[in-house]
Short mmCIF file of C-alpha atoms in Angstrom, two decimals:
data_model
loop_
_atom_site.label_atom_id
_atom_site.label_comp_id
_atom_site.label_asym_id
_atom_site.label_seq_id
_atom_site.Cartn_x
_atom_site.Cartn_y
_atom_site.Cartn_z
CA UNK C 1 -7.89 3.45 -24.84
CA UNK C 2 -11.22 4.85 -24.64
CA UNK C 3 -11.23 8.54 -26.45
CA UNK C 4 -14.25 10.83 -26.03
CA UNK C 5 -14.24 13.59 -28.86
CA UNK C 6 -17.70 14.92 -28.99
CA UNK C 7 -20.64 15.63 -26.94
CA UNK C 8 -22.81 13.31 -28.41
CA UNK C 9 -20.45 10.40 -27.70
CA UNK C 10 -19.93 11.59 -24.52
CA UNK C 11 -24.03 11.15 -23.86
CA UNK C 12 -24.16 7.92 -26.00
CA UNK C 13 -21.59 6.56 -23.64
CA UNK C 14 -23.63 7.71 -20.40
CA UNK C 15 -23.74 4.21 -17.92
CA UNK C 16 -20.67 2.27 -19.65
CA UNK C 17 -17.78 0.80 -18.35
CA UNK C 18 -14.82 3.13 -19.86
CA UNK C 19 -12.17 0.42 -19.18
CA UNK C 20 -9.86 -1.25 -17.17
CA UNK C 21 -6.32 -0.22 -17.02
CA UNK C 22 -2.72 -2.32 -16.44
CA UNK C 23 -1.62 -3.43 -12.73
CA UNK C 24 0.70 -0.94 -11.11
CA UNK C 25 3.73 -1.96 -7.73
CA UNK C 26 2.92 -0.03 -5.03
CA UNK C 27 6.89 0.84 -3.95
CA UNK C 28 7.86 1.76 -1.02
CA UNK C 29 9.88 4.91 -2.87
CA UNK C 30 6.06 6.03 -4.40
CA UNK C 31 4.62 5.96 -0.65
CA UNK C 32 7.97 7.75 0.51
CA UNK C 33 7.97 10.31 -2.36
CA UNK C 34 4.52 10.47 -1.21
CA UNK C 35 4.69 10.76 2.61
CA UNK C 36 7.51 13.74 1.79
CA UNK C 37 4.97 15.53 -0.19
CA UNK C 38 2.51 15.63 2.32
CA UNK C 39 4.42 15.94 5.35
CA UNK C 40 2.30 12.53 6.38
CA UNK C 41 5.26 10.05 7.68
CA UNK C 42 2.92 7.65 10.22
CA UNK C 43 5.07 4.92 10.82
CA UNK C 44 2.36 2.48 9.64
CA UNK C 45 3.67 4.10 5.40
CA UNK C 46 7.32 4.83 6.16
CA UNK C 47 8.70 2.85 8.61
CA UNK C 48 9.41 -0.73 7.30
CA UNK C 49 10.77 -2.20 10.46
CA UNK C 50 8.06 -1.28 12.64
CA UNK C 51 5.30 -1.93 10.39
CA UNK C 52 6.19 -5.21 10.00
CA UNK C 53 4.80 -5.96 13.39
CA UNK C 54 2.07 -3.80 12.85
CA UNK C 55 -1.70 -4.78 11.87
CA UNK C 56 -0.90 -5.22 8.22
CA UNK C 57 2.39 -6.89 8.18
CA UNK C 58 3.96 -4.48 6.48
CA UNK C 59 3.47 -0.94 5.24
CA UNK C 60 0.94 0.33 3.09
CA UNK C 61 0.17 3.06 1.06
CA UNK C 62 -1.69 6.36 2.30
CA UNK C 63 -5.19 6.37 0.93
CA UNK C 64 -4.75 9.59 0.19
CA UNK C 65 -1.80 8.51 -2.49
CA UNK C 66 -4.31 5.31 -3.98
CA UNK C 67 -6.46 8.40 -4.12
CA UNK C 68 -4.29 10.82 -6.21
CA UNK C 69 -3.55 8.42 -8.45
CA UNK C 70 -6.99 8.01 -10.41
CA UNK C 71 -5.60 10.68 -12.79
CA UNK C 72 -2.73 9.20 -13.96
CA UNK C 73 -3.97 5.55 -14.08
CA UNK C 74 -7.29 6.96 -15.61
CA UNK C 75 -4.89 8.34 -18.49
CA UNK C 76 -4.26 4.89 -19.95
CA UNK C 77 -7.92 4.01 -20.12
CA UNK C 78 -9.98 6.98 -21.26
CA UNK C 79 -9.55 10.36 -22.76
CA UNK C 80 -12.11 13.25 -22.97
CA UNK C 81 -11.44 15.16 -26.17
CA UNK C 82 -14.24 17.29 -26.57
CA UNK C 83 -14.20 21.01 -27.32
CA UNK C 84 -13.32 23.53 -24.37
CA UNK C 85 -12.48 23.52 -20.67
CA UNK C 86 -12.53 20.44 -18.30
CA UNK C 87 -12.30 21.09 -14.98
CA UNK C 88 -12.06 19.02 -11.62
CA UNK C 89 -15.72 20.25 -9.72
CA UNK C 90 -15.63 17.81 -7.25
CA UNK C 91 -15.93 13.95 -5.01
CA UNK C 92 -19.27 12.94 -4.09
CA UNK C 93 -17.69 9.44 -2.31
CA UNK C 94 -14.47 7.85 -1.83
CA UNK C 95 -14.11 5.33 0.58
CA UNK C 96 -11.46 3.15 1.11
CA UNK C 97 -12.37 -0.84 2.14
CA UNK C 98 -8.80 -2.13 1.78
CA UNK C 99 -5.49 -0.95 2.57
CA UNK C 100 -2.49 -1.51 -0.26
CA UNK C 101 -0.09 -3.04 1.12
CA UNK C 102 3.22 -2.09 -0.36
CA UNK C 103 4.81 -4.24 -3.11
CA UNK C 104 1.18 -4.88 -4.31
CA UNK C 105 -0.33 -4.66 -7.37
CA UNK C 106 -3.72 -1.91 -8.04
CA UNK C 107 -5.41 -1.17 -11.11
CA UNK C 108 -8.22 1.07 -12.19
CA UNK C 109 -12.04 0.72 -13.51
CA UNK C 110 -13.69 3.58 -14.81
CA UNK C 111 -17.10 3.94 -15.50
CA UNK C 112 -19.13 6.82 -16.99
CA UNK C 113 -21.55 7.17 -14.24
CA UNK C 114 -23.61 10.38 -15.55
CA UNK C 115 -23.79 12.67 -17.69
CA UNK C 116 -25.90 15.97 -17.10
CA UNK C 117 -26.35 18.70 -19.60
CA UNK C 118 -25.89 22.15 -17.67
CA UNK C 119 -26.45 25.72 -19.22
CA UNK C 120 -22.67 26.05 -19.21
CA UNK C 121 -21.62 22.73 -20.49
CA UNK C 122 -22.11 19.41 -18.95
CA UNK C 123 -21.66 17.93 -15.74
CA UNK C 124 -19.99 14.07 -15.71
CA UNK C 125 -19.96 11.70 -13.17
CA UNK C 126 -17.19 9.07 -13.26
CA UNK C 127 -17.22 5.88 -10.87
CA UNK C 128 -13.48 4.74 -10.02
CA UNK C 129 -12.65 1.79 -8.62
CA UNK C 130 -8.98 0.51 -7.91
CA UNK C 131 -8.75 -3.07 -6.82
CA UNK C 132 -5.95 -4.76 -5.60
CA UNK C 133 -4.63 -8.20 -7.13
CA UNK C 134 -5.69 -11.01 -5.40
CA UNK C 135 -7.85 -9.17 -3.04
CA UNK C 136 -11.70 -9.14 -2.55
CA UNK C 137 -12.14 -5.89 -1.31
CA UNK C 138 -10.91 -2.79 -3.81
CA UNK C 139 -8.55 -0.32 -2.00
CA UNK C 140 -10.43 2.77 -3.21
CA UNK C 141 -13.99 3.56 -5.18
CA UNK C 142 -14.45 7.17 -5.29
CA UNK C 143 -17.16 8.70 -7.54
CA UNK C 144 -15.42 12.20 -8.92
CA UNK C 145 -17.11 15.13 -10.73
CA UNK C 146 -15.57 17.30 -13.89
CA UNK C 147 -17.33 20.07 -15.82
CA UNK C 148 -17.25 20.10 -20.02
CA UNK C 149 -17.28 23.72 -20.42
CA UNK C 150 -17.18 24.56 -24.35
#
């Protein structure tokens, strides 16, 4: 676990790799759970039976879920400590090459793309990438934005 406690650090560690996390099951209960959040139940997530003869084989996960689940995976590989407010300012990119099926296996890479001193605080740019096991193609990379205010 990567932990980030002051500015300085934070600037010394502009361009590094913050770390790779643990492989994480895609269930089909997370992309139900998920699909009943959203209201998003396209048969090609929920419906088992049917998706088997779809174009995947099987059901897969919403990108939108592989998505919303950089926080909580980025929480076992990096922690920003430093002194005030951090605050979720934006996505530049997110794309999403390959689809997860369900069952499979995703992890995260972080890296600490940029880091850009602001008159409020500083702006940081972290890279994401979540590959799937066994898989060329990663299922998400999404380049986020969050604002150090002190």
């Amino acid at each position: 676990m990567r932990v980030l406690t002051t500015f300085d650090e934070l600037i010394a560690a502009n361009g590094e790799v913050l770390g790779t996390g643990d492989w994480v099951e895609i269930t089909q209960d997370r992309v139900d759970r998920f699909a009943d959040a959203t209201g998003d139940h396209q048969w090609i997530h929920v419906d088992v039976e049917r998706a088997k003869e779809g174009p995947f084989g099987g059901t897969i996960a919403h990108g939108y879920l592989t998505l919303s689940l950089i926080p909580w995976l980025g929480d076992a590989i990096f922690r920003l400590e430093t002194p005030g407010a951090k605050l979720n300012y934006g996505i530049n990119k997110v794309r999403f090459p390959s689809p997860v099926l369900v069952g499979s296996r995703i992890r995260l890479t972080v890296t600490l793309a940029d880091v850009a001193a602001l008159p409020a605080g500083y702006q940081i740019t972290l890279k994401h990438v979540i590959e799937i096991e066994d898989r060329d193609k990663p299922a998400a990379v999404a380049e986020t934005v969050v604002l150090l205010l002190p």
